[in-house]
CSV table of C-alpha atoms in Angstrom, one decimal:
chain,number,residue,atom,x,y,z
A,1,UNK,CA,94.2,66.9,186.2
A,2,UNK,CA,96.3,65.0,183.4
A,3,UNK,CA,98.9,66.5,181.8
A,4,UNK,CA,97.7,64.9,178.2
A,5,UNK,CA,94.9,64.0,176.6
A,6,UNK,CA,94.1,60.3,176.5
A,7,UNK,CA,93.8,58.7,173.0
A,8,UNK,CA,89.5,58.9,174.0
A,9,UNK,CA,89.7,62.3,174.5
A,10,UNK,CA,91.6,62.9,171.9
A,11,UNK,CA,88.6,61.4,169.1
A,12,UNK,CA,86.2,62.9,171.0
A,13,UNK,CA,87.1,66.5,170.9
A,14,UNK,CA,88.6,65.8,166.9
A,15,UNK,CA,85.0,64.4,166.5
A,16,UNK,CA,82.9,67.4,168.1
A,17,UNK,CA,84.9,69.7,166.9
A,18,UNK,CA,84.5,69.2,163.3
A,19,UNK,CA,80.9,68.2,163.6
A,20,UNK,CA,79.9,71.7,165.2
A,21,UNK,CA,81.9,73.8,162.7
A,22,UNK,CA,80.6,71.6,160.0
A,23,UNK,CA,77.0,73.1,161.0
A,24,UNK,CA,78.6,76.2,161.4
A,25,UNK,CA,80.1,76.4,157.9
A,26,UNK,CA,76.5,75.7,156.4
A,27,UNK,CA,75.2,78.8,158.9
A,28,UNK,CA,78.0,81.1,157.3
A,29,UNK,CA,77.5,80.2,154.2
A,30,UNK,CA,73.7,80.8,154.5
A,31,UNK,CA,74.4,84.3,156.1
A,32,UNK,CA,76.8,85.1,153.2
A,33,UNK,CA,75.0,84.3,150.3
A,34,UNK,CA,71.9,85.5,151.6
A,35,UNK,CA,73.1,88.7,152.2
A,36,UNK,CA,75.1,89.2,148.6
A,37,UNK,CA,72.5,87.2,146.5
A,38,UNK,CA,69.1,88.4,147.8
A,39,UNK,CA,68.0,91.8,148.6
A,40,UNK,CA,65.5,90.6,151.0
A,41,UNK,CA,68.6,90.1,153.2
A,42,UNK,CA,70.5,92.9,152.5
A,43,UNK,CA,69.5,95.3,154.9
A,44,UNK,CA,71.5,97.3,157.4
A,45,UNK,CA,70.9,95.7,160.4
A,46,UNK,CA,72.7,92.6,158.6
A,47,UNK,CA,75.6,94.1,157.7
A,48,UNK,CA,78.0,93.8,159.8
A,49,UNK,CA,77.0,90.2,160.9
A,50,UNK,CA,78.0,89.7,157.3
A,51,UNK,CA,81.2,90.6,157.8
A,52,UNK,CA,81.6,89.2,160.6
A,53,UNK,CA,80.8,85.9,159.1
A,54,UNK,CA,83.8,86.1,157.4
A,55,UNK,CA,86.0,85.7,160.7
A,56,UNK,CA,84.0,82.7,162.0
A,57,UNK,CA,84.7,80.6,158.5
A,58,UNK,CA,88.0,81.3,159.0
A,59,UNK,CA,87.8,79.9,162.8
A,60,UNK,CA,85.6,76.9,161.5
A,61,UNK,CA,88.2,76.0,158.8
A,62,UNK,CA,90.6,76.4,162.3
A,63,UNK,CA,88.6,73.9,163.9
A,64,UNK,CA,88.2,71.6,161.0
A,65,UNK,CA,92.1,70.9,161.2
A,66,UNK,CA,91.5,70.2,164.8
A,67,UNK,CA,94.2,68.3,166.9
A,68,UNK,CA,95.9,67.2,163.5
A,69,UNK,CA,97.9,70.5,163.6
A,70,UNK,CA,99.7,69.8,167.0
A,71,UNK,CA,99.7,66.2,166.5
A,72,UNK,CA,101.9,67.1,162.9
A,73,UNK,CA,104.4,69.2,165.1
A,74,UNK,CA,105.2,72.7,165.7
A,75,UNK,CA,107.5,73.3,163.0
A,76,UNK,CA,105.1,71.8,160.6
A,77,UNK,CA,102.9,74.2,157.9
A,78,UNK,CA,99.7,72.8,159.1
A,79,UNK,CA,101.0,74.1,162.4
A,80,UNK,CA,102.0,77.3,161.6
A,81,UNK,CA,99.0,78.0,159.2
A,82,UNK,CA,96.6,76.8,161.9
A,83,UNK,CA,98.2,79.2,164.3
A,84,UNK,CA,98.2,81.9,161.7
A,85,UNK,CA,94.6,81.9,161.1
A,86,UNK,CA,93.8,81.1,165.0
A,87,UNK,CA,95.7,84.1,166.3
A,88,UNK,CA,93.8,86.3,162.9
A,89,UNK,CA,90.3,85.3,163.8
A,90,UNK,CA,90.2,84.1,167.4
A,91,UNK,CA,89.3,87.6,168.3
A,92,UNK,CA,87.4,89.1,165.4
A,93,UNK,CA,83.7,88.5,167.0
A,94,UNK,CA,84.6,90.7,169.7
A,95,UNK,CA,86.2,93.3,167.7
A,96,UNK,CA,82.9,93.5,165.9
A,97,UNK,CA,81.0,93.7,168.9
A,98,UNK,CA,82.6,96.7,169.9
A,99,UNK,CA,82.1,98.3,166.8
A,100,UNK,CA,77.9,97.6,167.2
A,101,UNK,CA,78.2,98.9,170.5
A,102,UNK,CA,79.9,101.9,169.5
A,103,UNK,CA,77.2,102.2,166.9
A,104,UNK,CA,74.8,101.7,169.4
A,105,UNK,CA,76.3,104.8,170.8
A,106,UNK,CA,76.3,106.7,167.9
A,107,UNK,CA,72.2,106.2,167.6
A,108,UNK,CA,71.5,106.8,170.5
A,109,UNK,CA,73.3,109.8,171.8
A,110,UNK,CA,74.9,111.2,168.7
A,111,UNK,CA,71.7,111.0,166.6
A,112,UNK,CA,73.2,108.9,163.3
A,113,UNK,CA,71.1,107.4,161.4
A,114,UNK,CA,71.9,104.7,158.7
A,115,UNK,CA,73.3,106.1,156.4
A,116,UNK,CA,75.8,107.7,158.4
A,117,UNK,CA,76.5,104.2,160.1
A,118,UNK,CA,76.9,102.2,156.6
A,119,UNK,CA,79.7,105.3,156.0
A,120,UNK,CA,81.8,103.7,159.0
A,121,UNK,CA,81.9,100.4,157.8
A,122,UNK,CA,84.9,100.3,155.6
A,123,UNK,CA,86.5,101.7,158.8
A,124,UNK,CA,85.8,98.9,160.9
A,125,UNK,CA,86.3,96.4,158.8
A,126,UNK,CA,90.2,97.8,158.3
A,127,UNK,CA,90.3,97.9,161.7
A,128,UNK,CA,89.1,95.0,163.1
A,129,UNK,CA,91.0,92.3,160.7
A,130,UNK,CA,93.7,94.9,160.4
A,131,UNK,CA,94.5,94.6,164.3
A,132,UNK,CA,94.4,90.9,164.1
A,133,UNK,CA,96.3,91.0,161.1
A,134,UNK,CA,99.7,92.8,162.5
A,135,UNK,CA,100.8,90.3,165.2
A,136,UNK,CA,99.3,87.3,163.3
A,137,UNK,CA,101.7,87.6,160.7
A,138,UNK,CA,104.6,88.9,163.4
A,139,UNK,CA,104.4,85.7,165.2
A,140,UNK,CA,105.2,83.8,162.0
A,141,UNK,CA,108.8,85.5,161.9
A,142,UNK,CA,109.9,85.0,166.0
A,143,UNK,CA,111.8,82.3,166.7
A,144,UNK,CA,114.2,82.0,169.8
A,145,UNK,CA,116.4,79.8,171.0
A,146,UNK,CA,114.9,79.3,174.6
A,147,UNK,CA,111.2,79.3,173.5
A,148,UNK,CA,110.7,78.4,170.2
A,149,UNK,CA,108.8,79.6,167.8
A,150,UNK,CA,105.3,81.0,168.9
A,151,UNK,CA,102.9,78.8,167.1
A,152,UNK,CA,103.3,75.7,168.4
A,153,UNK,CA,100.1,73.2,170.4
A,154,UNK,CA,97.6,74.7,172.3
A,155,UNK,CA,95.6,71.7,173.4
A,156,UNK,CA,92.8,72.5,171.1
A,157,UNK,CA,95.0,73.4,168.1
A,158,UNK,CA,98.0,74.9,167.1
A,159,UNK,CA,98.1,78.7,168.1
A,160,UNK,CA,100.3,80.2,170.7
A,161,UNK,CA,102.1,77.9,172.0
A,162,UNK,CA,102.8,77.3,176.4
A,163,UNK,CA,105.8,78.8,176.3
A,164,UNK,CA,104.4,82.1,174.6
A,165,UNK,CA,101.2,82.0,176.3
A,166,UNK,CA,101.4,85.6,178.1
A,167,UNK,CA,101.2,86.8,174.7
A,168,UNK,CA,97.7,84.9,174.9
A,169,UNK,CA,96.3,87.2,177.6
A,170,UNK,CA,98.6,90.1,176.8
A,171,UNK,CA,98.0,90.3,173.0
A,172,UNK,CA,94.3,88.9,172.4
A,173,UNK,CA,92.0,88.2,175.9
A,174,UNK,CA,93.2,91.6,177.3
A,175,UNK,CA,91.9,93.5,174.1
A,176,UNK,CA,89.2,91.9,174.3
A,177,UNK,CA,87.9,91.9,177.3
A,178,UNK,CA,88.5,95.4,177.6
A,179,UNK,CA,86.5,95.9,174.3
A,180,UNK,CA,83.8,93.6,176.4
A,181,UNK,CA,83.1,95.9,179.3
A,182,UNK,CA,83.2,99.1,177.2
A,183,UNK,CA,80.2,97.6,175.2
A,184,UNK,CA,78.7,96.4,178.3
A,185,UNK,CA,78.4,100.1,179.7
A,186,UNK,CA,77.1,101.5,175.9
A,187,UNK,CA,74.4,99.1,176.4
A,188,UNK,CA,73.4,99.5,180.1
A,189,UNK,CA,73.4,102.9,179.0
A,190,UNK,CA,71.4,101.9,175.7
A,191,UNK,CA,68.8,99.8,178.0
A,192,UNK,CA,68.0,102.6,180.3
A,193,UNK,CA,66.9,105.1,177.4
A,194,UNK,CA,65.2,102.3,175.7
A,195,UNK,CA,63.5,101.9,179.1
A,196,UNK,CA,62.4,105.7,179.5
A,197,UNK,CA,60.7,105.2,175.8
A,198,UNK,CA,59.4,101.8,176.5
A,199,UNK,CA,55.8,102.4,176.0
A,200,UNK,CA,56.8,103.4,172.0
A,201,UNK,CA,59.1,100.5,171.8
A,202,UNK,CA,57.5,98.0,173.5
A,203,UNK,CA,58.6,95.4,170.4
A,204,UNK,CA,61.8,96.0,171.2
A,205,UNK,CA,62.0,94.1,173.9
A,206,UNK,CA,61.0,90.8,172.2
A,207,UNK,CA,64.1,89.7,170.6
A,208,UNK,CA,61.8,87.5,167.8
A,209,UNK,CA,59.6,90.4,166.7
A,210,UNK,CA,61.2,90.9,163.6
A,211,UNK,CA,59.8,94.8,163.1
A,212,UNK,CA,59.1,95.8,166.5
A,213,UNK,CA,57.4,99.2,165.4
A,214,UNK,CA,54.7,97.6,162.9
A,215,UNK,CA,52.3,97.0,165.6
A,216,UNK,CA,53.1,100.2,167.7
A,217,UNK,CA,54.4,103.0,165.9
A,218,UNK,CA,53.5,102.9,162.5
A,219,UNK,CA,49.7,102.8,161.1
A,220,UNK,CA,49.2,102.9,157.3
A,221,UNK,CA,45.8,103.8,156.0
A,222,UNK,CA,45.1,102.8,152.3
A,223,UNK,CA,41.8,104.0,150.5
A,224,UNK,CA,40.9,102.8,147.2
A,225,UNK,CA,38.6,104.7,145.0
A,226,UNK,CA,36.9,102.5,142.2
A,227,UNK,CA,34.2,104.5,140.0
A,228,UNK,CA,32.8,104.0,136.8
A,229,UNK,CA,30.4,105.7,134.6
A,230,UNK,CA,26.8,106.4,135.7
A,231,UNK,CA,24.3,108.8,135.4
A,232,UNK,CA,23.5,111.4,137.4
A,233,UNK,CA,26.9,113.1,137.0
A,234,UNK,CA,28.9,113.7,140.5
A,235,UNK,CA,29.7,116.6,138.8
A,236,UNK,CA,27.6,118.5,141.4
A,237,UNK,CA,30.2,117.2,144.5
A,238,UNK,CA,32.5,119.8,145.6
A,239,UNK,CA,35.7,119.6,147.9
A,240,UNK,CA,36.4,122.7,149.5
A,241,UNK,CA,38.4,124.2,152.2
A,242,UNK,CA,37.2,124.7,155.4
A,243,UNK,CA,37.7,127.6,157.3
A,244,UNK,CA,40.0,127.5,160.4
A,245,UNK,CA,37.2,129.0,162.3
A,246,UNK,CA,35.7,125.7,161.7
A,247,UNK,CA,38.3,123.8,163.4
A,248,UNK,CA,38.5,122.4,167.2
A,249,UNK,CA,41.7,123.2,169.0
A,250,UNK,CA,41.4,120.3,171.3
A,251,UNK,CA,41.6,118.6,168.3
A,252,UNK,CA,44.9,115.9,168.5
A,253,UNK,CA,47.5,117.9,166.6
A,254,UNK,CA,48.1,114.6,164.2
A,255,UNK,CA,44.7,113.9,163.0
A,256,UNK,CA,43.6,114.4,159.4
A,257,UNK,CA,40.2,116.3,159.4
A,258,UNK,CA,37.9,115.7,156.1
A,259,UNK,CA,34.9,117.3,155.6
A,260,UNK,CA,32.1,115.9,153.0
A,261,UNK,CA,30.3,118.1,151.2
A,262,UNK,CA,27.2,118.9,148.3
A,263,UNK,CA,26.9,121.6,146.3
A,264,UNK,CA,23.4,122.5,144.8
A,265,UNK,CA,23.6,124.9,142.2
A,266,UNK,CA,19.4,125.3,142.4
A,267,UNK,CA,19.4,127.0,146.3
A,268,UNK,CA,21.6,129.5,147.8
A,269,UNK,CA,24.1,128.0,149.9
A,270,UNK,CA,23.6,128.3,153.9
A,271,UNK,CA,26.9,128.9,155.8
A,272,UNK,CA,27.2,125.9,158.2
A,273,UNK,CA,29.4,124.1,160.6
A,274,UNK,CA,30.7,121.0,157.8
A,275,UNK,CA,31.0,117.6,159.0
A,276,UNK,CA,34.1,116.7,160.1
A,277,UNK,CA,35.8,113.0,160.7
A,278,UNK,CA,38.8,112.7,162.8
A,279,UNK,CA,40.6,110.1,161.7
A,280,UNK,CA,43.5,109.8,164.4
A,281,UNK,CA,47.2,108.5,163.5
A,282,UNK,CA,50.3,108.0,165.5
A,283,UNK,CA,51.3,110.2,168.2
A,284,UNK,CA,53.8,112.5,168.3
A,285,UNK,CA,56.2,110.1,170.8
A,286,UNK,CA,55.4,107.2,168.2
A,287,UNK,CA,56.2,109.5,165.1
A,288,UNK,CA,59.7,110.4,166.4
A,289,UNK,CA,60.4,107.4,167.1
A,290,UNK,CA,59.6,105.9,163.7
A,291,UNK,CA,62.1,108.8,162.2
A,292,UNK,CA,65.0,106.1,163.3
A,293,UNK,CA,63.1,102.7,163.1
A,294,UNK,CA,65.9,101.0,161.3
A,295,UNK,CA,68.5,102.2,163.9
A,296,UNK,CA,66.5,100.9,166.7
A,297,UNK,CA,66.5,97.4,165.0
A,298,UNK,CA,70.2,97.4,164.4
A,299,UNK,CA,70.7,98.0,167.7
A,300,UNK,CA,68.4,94.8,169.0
A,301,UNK,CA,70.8,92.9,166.7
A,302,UNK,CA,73.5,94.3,167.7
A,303,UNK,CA,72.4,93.1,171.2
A,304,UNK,CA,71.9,89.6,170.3
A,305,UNK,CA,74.7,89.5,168.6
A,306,UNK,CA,77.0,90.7,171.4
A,307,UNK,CA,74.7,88.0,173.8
A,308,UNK,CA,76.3,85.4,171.2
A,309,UNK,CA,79.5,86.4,172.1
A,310,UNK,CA,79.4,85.9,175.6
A,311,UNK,CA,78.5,82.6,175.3
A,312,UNK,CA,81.5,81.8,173.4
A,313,UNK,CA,84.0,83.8,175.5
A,314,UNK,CA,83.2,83.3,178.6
A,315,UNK,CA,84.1,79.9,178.8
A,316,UNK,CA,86.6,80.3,176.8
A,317,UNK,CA,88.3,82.5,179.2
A,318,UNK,CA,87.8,80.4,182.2
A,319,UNK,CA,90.1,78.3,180.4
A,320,UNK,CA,92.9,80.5,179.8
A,321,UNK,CA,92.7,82.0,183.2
A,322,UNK,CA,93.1,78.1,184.8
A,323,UNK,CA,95.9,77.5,182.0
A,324,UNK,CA,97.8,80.2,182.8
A,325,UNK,CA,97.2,79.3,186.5
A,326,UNK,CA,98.2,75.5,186.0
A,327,UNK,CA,100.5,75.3,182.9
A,328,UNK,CA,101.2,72.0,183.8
A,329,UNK,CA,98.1,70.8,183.6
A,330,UNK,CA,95.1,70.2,181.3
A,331,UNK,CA,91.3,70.2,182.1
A,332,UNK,CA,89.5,68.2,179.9
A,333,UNK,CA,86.3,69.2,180.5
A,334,UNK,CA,87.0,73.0,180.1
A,335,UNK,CA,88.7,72.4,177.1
A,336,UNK,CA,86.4,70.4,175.8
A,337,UNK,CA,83.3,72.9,176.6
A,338,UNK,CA,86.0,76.0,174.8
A,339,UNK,CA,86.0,73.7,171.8
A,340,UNK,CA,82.4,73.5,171.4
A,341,UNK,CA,81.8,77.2,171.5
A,342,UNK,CA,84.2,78.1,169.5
A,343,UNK,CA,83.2,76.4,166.7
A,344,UNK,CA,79.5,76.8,167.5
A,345,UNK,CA,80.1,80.8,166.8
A,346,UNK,CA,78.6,80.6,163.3
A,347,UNK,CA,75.7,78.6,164.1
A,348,UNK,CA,74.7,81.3,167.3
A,349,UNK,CA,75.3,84.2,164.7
A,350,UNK,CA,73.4,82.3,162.0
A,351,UNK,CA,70.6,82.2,164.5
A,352,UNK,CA,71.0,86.0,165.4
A,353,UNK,CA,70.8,86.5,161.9
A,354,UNK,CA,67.7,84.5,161.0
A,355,UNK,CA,65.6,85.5,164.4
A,356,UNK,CA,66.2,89.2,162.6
A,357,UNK,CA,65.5,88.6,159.4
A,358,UNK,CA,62.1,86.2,159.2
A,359,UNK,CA,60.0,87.6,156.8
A,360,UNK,CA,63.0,87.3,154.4
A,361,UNK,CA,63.4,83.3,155.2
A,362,UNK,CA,59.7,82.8,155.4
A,363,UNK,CA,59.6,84.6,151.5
A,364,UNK,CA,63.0,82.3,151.0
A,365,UNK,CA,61.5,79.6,152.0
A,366,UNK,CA,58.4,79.6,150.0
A,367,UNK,CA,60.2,80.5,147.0
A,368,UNK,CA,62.2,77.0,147.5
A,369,UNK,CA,58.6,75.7,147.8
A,370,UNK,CA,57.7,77.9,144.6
A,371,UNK,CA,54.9,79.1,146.6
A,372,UNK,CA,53.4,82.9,147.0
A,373,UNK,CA,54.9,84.1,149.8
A,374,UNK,CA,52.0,86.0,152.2
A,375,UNK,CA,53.6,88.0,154.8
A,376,UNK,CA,51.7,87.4,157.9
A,377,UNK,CA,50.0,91.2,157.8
A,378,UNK,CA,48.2,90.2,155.2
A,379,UNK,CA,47.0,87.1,156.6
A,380,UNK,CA,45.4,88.7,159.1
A,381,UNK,CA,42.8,90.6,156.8
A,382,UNK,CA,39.6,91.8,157.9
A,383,UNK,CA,36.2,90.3,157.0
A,384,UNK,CA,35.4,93.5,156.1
A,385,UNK,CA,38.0,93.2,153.3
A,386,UNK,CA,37.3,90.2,152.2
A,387,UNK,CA,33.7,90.6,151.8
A,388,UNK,CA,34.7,94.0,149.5
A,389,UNK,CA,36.5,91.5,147.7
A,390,UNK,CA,34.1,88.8,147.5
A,391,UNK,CA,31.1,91.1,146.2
A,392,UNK,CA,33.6,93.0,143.5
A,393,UNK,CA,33.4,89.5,142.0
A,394,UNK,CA,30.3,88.8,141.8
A,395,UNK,CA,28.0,91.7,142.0
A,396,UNK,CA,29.7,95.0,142.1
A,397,UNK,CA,29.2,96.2,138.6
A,398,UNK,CA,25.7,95.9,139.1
A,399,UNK,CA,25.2,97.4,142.4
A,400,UNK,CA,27.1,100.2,140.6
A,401,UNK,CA,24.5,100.5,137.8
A,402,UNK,CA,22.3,101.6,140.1
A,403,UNK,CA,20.7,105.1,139.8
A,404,UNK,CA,19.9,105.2,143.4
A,405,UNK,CA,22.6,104.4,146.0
A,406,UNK,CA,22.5,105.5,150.1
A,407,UNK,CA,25.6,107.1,151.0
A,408,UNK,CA,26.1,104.3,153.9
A,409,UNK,CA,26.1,102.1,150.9
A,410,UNK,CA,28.4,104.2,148.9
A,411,UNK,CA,31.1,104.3,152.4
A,412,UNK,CA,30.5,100.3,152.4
A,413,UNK,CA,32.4,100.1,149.4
């Protein structure tokens, strides 16, 4: 392998880089002004990849600068500042990482829900640009005779440079890597209970089903009740209670029984068995599961997010581990495959973030379009309820006129 970059290589990876992190930037910026300017957006499952978003600008703008920090010199500003801000955010995705996983945790075995998570936020966020932040700002001050100063060229960019790179693997890859495999166990121990429950989370699984519980867990029953004057009174309808006599144990503990009744004044009422409708709901697995809905969505984009990481890191890594190996030498094409996911970081968390959030950029999107925005339930109406719709146009007030109406034609309504 060379020991340089040729002047080629050299404008290709000064080309790719900026033009990844310049798609990047336009993904942070979407994720961060979604998510302070539009409350469709702001919801806890986005949270923290909002501020997380904050690291990967700062990486982007590190990539923007490019190899015109080492080629301006180690003891120049560019150098230093590019170093600076490499060392502050190089490692901030997988900080966050840990902290979803350890929130993943949290849900799952400690039973917090999200509330309780939003109150460890301000922790994290201290701690996660806080650890960055100490030997960032240390390296700025060392300078020895034999090595230099730390910041110096690292290939890609300035950050720290050959002769400090142990403090590479010591100070950053060693954190987190460690921080890696402790969120890998949280979430092979995540999977298997989300496993056990599988059959009331079965939308969990797909990573583009937005709100994995609206077709499994949760079932909403509206009734409307339209009336209008007419004669003969319903003043002769009673609703009663029914006696638990009346009532069938075998009966599926959540069910809502009603029972339909007519009073007539004129003969003496016979005691008899009332009509009952079961009208069934969600089961008792589905309901405790919907206690937590919210959790069990930040923890899919916790997931994805974390799958984002990899991606970047891992050949990332590779890199440092043959660097370290062969400090001699430079190997273009893992270099060059480091540089491109690095500064792709924003555009895989911008994709994390708009897989989770589509009913927000489909209602985004429309409002650019300064269209209604009809979320996709609602598209998927009933013929039943659009013929209700249809006759309350055209003939319902006289149907309702009517002295004499069926009560299968009153239920129609």
């Amino acid at each position: 392998m060379a020991s340089k970059l040729t002047p080629e290589q050299h404008l290709v990876m000064v080309l790719t880089e900026r033009l990844i992190s310049g798609v990047s930037i336009i993904g942070i910026l979407f994720i961060i002004l979604t998510y302070m300017f539009s409350s469709s957006f702001s919801k806890p499952i986005n949270r923290l990849v909002f501020y997380a978003s904050w690291g990967n600008l700062g990486l982007c703008i590190v990539a923007m600068i490019s190899l015109n920090g080492p080629d301006a010199g180690d003891d120049s500003p560019l150098c230093q500042f590019q170093g600076f801000m490499a060392q502050l955010f190089l490692g901030v995705d997988a900080y966050w990482a840990f902290c979803m996983a350890v929130n993943i945790y949290l849900v799952f075995f400690r039973s917090y829900n999200t509330k309780q998570l939003r109150g460890l936020d301000h922790k994290y966020f201290v701690a996660c640009y806080g650890f960055a932040l100490v030997p960032s700002i240390t390296y700025l001050f060392i300078n020895t005779r034999d090595r230099g100063k730390i910041y110096g060229g690292a290939i890609l960019w300035c950050w720290v440079s050959r002769e400090w790179s142990f403090l590479r693997i010591a100070v950053l890859y060693a954190f987190m890597w460690v921080a890696v495999l402790i969120a890998i166990v949280i979430y092979i121990m995540a999977g298997r209970d989300v496993w056990r429950k599988r059959d009331a989370l079965k939308g969990f699984l797909n990573p583009f089903n937005e709100d994995p519980f609206a077709k499994n867990v949760t079932m909403t029953t509206s009734v409307t009740v339209t009336s209008e004057s007419r004669k003969p009174s319903i003043s002769n309808l009673e609703v009663r209670e029914v006696d638990e006599s009346h009532f069938d144990r075998s009966y599926n503990a959540y069910s809502v029984n009603i029972e339909i009744g007519q009073q007539r004044p004129e003969q003496p009422r016979r005691p008899s068995r009332p009509a009952v409708f079961r009208i069934p709901t969600v089961t008792r697995a589905a309901a405790l599961s919907e206690e937590n809905a919210d959790a069990f969505l930040y923890a899919r984009v916790a997931f994805l997010f974390f799958i984002a990481l990899l991606i970047t890191w891992v050949p990332s890594s590779v890199n440092r581990a043959y660097a370290l190996a062969h400090p001699e030498t430079i190997n273009y094409p893992l270099n060059f495959t480091s540089a491109v996911v690095f500064a792709s970081q924003g555009v895989l968390n911008c994709a994390v973030y708009m897989a989770t959030s589509q009913s927000a950029c489909r209602r985004l999107w429309a409002k650019m379009l300064r269209r209604d925005y009809v979320p996709p339930t609602a598209r998927k109406e009933s013929f039943t309820t659009y013929a209700m719709g249809r006759e309350s146009e055209r003939g319902r007030r006289q149907r309702l006129d009517s002295d004499t109406t069926s009560f299968t034609e009153l239920t129609a309504r």
